[in-house]
mmCIF file of C-alpha atoms in Angstrom:
data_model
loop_
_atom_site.group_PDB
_atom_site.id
_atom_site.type_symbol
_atom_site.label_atom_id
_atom_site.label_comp_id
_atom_site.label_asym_id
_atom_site.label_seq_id
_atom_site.Cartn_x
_atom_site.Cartn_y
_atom_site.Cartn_z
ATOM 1 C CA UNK A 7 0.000 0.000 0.000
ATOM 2 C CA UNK A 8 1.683 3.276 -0.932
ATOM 3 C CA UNK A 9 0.961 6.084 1.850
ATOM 4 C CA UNK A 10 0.994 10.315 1.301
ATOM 5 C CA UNK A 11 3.214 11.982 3.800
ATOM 6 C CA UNK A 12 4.816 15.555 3.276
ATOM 7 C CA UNK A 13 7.986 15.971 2.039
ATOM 8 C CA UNK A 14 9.404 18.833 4.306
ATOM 9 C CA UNK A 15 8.121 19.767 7.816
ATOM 10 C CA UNK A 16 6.576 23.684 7.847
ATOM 11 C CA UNK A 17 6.065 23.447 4.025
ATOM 12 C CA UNK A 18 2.428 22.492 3.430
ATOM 13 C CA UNK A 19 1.376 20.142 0.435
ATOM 14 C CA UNK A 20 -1.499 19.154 -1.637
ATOM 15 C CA UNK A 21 -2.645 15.308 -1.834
ATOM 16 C CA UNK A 22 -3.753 13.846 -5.416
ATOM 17 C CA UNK A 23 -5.610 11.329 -5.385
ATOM 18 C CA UNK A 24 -5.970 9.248 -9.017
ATOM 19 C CA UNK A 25 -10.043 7.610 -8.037
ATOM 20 C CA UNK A 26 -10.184 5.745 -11.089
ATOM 21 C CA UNK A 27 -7.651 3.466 -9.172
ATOM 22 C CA UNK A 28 -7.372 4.805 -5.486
ATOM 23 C CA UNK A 29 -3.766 5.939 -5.897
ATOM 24 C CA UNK A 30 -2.029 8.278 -3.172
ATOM 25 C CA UNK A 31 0.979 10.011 -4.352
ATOM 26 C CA UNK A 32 3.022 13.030 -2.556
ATOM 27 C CA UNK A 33 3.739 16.149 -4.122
ATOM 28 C CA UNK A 34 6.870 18.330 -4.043
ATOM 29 C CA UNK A 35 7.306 21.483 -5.816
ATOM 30 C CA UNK A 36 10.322 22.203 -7.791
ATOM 31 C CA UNK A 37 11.540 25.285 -9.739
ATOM 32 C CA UNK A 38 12.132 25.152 -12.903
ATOM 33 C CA UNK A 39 15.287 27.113 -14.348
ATOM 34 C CA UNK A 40 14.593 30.160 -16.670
ATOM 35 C CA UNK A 41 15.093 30.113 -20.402
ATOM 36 C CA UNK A 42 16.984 32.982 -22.027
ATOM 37 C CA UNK A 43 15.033 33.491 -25.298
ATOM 38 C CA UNK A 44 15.368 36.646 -27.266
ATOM 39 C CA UNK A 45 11.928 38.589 -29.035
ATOM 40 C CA UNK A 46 11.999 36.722 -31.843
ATOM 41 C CA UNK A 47 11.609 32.877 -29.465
ATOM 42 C CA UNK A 48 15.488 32.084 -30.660
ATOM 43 C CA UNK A 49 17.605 31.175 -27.384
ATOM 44 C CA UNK A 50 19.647 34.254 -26.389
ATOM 45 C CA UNK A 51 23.352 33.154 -25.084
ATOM 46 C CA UNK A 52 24.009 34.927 -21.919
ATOM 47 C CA UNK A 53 27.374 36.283 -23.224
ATOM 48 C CA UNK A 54 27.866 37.521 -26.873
ATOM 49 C CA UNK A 55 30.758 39.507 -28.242
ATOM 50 C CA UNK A 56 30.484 40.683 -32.208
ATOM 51 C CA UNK A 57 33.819 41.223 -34.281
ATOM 52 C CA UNK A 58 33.667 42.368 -38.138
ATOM 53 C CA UNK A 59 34.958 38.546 -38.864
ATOM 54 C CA UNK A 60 33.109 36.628 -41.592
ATOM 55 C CA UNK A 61 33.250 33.185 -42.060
ATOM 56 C CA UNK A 62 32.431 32.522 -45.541
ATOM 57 C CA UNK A 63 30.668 29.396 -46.888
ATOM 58 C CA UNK A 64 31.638 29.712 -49.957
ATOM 59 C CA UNK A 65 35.228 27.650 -49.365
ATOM 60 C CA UNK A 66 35.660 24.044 -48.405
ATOM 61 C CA UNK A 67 35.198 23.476 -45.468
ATOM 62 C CA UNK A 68 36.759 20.634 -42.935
ATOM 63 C CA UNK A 69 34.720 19.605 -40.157
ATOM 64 C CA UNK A 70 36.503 17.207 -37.224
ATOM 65 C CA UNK A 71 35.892 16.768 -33.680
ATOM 66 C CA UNK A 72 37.360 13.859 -31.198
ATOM 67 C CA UNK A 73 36.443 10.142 -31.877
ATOM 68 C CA UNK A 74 33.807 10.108 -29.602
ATOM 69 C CA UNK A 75 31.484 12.822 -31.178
ATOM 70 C CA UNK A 76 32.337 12.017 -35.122
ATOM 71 C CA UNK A 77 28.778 11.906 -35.369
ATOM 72 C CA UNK A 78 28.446 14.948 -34.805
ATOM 73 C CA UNK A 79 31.120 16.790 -37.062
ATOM 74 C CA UNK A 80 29.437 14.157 -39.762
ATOM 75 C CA UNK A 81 25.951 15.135 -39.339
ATOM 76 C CA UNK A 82 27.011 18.807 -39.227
ATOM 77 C CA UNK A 83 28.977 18.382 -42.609
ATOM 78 C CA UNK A 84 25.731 17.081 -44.295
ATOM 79 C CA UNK A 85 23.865 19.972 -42.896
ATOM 80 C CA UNK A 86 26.683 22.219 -44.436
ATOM 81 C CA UNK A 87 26.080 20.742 -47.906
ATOM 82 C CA UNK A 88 21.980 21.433 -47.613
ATOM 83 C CA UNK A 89 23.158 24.506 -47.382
ATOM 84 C CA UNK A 90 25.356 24.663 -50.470
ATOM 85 C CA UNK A 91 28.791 24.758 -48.752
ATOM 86 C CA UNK A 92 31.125 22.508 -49.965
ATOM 87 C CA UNK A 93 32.093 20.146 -46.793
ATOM 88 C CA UNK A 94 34.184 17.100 -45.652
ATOM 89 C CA UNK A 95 35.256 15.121 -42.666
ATOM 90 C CA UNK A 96 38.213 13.872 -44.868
ATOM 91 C CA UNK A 97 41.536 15.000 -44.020
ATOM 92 C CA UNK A 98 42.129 18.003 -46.511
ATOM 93 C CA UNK A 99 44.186 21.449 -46.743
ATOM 94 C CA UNK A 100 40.724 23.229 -46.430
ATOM 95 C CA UNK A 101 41.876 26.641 -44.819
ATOM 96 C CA UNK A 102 38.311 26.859 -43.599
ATOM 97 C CA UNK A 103 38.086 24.583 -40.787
ATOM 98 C CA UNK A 104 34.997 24.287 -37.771
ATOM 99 C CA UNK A 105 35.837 21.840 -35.067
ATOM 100 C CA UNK A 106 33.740 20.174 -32.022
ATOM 101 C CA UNK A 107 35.936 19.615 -29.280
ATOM 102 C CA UNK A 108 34.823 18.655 -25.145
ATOM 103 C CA UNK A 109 36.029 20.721 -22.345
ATOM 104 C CA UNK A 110 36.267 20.276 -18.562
ATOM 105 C CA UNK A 111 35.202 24.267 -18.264
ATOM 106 C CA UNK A 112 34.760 27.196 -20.123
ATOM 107 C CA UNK A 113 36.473 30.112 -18.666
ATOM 108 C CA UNK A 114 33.733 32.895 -17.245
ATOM 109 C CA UNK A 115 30.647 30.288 -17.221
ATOM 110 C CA UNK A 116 29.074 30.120 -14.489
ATOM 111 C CA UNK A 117 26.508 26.927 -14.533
ATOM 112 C CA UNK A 118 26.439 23.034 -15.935
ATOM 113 C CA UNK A 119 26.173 22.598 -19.882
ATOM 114 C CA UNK A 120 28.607 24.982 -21.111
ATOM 115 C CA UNK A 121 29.373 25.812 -24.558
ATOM 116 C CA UNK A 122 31.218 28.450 -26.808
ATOM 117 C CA UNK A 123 31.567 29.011 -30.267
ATOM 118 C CA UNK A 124 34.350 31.210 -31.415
ATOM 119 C CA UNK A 125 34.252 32.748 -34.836
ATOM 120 C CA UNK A 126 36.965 33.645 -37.041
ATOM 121 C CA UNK A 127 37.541 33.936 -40.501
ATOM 122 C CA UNK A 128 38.711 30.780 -41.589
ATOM 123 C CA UNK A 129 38.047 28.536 -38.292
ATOM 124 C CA UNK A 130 34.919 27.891 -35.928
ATOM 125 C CA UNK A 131 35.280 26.384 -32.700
ATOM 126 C CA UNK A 132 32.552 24.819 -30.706
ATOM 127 C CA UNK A 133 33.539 23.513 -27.200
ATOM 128 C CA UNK A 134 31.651 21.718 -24.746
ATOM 129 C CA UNK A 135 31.009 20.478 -21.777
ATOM 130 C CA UNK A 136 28.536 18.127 -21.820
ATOM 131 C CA UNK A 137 26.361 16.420 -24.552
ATOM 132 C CA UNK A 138 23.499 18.500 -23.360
ATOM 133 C CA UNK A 139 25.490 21.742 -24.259
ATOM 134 C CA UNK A 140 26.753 20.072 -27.658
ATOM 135 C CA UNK A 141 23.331 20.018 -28.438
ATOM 136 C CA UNK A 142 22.357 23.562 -28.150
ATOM 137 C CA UNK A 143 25.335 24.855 -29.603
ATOM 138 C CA UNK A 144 25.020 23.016 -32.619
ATOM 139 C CA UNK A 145 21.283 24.734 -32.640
ATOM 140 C CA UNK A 146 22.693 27.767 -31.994
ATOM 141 C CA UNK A 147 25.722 27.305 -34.831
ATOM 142 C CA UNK A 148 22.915 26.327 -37.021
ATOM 143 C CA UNK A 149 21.025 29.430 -36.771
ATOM 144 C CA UNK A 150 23.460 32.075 -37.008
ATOM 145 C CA UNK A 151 23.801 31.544 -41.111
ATOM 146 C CA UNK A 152 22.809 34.284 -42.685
ATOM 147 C CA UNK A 153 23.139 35.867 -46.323
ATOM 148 C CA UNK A 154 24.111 39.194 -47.582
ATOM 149 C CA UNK A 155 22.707 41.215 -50.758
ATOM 150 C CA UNK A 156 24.570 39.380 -52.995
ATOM 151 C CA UNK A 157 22.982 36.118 -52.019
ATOM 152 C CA UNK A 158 26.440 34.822 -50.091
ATOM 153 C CA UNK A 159 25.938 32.904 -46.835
ATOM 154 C CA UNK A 160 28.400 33.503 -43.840
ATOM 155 C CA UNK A 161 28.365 33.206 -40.050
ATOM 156 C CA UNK A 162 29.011 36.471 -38.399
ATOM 157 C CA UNK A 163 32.506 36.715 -36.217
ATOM 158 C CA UNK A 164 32.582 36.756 -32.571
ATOM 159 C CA UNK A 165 32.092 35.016 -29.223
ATOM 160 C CA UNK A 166 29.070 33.174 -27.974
ATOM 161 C CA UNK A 167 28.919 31.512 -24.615
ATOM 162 C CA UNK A 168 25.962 29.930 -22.447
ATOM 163 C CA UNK A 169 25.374 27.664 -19.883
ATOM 164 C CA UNK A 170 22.716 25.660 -18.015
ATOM 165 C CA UNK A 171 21.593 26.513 -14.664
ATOM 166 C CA UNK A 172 23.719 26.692 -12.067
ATOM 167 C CA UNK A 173 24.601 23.400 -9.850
ATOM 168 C CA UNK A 174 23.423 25.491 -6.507
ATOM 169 C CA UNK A 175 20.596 26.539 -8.551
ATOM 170 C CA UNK A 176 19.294 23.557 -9.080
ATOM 171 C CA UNK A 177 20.150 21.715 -5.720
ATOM 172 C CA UNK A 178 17.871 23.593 -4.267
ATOM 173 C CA UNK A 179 15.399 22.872 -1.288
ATOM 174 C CA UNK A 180 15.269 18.962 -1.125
ATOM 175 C CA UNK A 181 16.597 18.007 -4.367
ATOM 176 C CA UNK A 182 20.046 17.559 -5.893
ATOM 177 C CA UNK A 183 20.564 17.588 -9.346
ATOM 178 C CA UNK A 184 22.979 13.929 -10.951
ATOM 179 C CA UNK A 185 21.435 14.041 -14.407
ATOM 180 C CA UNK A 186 22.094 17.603 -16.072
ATOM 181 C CA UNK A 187 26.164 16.752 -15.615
ATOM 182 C CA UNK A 188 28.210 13.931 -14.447
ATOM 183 C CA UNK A 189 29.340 15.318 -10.906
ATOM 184 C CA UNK A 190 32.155 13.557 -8.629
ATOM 185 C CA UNK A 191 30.336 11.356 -5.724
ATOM 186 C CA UNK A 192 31.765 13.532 -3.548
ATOM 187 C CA UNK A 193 30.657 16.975 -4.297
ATOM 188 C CA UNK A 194 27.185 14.897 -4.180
ATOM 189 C CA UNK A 195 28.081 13.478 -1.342
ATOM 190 C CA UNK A 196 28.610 16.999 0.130
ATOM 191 C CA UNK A 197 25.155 18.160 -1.713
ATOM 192 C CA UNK A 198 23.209 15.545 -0.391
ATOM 193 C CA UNK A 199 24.718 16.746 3.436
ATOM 194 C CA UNK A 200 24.299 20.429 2.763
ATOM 195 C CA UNK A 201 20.425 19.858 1.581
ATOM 196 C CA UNK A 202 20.270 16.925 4.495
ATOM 197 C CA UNK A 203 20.550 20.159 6.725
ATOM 198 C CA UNK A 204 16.786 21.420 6.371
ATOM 199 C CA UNK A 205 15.701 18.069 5.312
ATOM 200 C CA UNK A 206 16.202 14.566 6.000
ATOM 201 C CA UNK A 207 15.020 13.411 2.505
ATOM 202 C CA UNK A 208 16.573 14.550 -0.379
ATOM 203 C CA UNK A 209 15.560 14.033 -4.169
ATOM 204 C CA UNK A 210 18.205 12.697 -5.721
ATOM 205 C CA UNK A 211 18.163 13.277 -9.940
ATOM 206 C CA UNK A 212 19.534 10.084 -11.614
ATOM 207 C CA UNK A 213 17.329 10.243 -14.686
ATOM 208 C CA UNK A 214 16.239 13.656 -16.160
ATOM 209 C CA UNK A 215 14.456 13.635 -19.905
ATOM 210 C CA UNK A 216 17.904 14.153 -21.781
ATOM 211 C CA UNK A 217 20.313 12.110 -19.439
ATOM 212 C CA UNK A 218 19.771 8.453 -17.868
ATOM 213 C CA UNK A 219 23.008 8.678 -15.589
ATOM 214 C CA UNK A 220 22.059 5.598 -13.374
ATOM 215 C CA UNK A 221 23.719 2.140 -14.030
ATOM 216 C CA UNK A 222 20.168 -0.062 -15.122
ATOM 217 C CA UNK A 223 22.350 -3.355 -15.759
ATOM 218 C CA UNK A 224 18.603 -5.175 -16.938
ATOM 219 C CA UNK A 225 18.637 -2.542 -19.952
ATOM 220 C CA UNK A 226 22.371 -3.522 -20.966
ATOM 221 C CA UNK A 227 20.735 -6.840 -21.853
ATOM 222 C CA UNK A 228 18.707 -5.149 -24.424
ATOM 223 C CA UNK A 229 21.980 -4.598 -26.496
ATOM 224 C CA UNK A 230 21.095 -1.050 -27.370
ATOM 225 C CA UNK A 231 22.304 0.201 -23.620
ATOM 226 C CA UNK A 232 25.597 2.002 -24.849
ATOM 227 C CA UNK A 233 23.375 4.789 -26.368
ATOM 228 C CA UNK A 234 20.985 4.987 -23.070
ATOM 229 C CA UNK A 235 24.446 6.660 -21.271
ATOM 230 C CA UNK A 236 25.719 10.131 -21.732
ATOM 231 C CA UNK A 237 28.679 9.900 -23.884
ATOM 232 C CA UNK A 238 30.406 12.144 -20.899
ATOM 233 C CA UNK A 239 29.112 8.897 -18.293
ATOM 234 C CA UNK A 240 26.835 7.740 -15.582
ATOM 235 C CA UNK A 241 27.198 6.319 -12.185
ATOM 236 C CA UNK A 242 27.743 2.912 -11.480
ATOM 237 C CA UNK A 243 25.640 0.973 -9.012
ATOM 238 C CA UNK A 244 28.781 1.204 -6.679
ATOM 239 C CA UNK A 245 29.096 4.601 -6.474
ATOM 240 C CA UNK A 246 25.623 4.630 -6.067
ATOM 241 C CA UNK A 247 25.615 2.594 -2.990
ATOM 242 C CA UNK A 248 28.562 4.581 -2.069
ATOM 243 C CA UNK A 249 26.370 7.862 -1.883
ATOM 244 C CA UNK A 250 23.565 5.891 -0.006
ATOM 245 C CA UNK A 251 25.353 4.579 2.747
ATOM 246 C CA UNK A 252 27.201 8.549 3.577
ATOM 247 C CA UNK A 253 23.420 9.630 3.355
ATOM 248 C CA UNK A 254 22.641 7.228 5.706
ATOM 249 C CA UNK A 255 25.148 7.863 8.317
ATOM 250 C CA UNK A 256 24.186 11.200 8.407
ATOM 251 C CA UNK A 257 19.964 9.884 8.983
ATOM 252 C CA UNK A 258 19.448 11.191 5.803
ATOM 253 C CA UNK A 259 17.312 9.530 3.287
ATOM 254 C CA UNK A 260 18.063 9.441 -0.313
ATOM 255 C CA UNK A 261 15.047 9.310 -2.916
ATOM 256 C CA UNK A 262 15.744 8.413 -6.180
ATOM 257 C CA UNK A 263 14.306 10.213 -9.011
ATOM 258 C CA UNK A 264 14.023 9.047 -12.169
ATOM 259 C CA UNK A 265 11.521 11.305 -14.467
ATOM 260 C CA UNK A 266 9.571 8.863 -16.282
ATOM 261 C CA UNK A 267 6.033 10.414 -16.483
ATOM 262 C CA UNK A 268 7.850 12.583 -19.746
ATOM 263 C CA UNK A 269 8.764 11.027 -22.582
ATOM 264 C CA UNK A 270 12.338 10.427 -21.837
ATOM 265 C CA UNK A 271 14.975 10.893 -24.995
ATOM 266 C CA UNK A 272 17.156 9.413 -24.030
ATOM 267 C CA UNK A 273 14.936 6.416 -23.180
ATOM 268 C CA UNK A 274 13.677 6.233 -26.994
ATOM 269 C CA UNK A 275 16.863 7.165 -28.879
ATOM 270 C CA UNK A 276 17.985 4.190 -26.862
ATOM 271 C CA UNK A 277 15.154 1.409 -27.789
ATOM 272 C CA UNK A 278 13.269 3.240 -29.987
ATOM 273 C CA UNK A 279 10.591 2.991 -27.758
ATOM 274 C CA UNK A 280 8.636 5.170 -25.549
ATOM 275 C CA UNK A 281 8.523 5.107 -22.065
ATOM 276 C CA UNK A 282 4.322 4.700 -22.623
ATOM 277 C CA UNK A 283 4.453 1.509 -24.700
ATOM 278 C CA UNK A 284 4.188 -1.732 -23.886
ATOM 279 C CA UNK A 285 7.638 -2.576 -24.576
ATOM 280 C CA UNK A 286 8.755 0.434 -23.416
ATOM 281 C CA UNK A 287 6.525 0.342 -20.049
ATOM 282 C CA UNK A 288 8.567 -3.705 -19.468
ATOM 283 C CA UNK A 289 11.757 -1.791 -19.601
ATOM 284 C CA UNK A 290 10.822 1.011 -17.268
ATOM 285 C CA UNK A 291 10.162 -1.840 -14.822
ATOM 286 C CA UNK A 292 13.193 -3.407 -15.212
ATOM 287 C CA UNK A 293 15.355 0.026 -14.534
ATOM 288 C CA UNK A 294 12.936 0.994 -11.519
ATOM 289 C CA UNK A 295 13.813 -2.719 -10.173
ATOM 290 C CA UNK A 296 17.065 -1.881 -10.989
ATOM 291 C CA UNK A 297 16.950 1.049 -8.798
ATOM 292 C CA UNK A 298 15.494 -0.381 -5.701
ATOM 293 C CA UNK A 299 17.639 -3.605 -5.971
ATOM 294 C CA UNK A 300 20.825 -0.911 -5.711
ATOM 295 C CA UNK A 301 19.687 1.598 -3.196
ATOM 296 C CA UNK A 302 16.891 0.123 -1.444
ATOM 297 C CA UNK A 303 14.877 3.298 -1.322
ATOM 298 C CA UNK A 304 11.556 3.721 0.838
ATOM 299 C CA UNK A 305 9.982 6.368 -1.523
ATOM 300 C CA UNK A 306 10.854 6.852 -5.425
ATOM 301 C CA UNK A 307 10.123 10.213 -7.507
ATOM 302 C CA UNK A 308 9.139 9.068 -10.780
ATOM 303 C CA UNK A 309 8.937 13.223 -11.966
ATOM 304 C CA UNK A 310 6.079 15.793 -12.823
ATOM 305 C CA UNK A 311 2.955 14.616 -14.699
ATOM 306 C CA UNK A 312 2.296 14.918 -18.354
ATOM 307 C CA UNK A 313 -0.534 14.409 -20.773
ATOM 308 C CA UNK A 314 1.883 11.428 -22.242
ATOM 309 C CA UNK A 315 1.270 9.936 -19.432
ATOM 310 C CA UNK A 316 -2.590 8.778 -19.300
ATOM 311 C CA UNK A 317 -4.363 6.453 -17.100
ATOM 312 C CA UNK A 318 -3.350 3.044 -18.200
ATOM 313 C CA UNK A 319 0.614 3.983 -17.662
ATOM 314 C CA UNK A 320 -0.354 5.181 -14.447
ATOM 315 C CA UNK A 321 -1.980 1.906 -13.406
ATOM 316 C CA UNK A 322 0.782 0.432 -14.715
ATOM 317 C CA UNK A 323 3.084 2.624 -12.215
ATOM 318 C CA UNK A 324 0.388 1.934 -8.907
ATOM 319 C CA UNK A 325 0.482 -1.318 -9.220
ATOM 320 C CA UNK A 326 4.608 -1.699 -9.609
ATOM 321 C CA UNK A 327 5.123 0.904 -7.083
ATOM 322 C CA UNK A 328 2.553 -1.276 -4.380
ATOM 323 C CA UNK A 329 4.027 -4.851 -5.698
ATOM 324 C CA UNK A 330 7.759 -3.163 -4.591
ATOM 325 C CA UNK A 331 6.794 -2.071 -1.868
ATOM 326 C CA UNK A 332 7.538 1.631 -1.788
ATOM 327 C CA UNK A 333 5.876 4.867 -1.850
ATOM 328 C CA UNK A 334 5.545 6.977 -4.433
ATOM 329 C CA UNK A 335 6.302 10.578 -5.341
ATOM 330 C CA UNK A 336 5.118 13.072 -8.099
ATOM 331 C CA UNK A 337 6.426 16.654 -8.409
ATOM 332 C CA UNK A 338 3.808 19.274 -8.782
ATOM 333 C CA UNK A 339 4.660 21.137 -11.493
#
């Protein structure tokens, strides 16, 4: 039987009850980080610096980044060519070169998922520190073509960096953010302490709708598991375990949260399923097994409600929640 209790003492909450199948679930809320978007809906960067540069498309160009991210320099040299640039990944003399490359930091940004692109005449460079940042800065790269009178395209010289939201930002109240960036288990250990301070349950993100950071060993069987993980990592069952146990010597109580009432990208990308089909609903059990088998966990946070998520996937989620034997938690959005 899964029982509503409140989540922090002095901080009142509402109770949802689902009637069609008697489900009590608790509620937490959680703030959700602003987007910088500019008048015209197109994400602003938070720093920008214009030079009279031009980066013509009319040259070949080269496109490389490491090993790891060759996808990416490949898609982005077919995207060149729909735009009538002549582009390669093939070693070449091109003069004209744009490369990917992954960074620890980026000097003078502040949060998680930090890019820059850098734009010179004859070279573009796009670094990154996470796949979530490569992401939006190929959005943003993608954007900034533009064409003169004379009908010739170019990319505009200068200096664009962003971030995410801040780490503090996000560890915020009861909940500590794993999923937006691969943090050391000790700065998480030291979140999960610092938050423990007001409450003795913390919210613990393992599985946001871009990243699936947690181990789930019963997806690896489904042979498609090395594109669930980040390409930056996750956080193996033992470090896991490792976290749960300095929780617990401090009386604090970890909950797992895994946001599974979104579709979940990474989830599909994986499988090429959602998390609402039937196959796709078999493999969420096996990764929330996965999760209690590791950490044991009284209560798990399965995320905020969506439409996606309709009444036979949440009889679906009752039912393994009570068969587990834990309680459940939604997040009031």
């Amino acid at each position: 039987m899964i029982f509503a209790k409140k989540m922090l003492p002095r901080r009142p909450v509402r109770r949802w009850l689902c009637a069609a199948f008697g489900l009590a679930v608790l509620l937490c809320p959680l703030a959700a980080a602003g987007q910088h978007k500019s008048p015209a809906g197109q994400h602003k960067p938070r720093q920008s610096v214009q030079t009279r540069q031009k980066f013509l498309l009319d040259k070949t160009i080269f496109v490389t980044s490491d090993f790891e991210h060759r996808n990416t320099s490949t898609d982005f040299a077919k995207w060149l060519r729909s735009q009538g640039a002549a582009a390669s990944n093939a070693y070449n003399k091109a003069r004209n070169r744009i490369t990917f490359v992954k960074v620890n930091s980026i000097e003078g940004a502040a949060g998680n998922d930090a890019w820059q692109i850098s734009v010179k005449t004859r070279r573009i460079t796009v670094a990154f520190t996470s796949e979530n940042a490569l992401r939006h800065a190929v959005e943003m790269l993608e954007g900034m073509v533009v064409k003169d009178a004379a009908g010739n395209k170019y990319i505009q010289g200068g200096i664009l960096t962003d971030w995410g939201a801040r780490t503090a930002a996000r560890d915020h109240d009861a909940t500590a953010d794993a999923a937006s960036s691969l943090r050391p288990v000790s700065d998480l250990e030291a979140a999960v302490k610092r938050l423990g301070g007001r409450s003795k349950e913390v919210y613990l993100i393992l599985v946001s709708t871009d990243n699936w950071r947690m181990e789930s060993p019963s997806l690896e069987t489904a042979g498609l598991a090395n594109r669930l993980y980040p390409a930056d990592g996750y956080y193996s069952t033992r470090q896991l375990q490792q976290l749960a146990a300095a929780a617990k010597q401090s009386h604090i109580e970890i909950i797992p949260t895994l946001e599974l009432f979104s579709e979940n990208r990474a989830f599909t990308a994986a499988f090429g399923h959602s998390v609402f089909s039937v196959e796709g609903m078999r493999l969420v059990r096996a990764a929330i097994e996965d999760c209690i088998e590791a950490l044991h966990p009284a209560k798990i946070c399965l995320g905020s409600m969506s439409p996606q998520a309709d009444m036979r996937y949440m009889e679906f989620i009752s039912d393994l929640a009570s068969m587990l034997g834990v309680e459940l938690v939604i997040i009031e959005s």
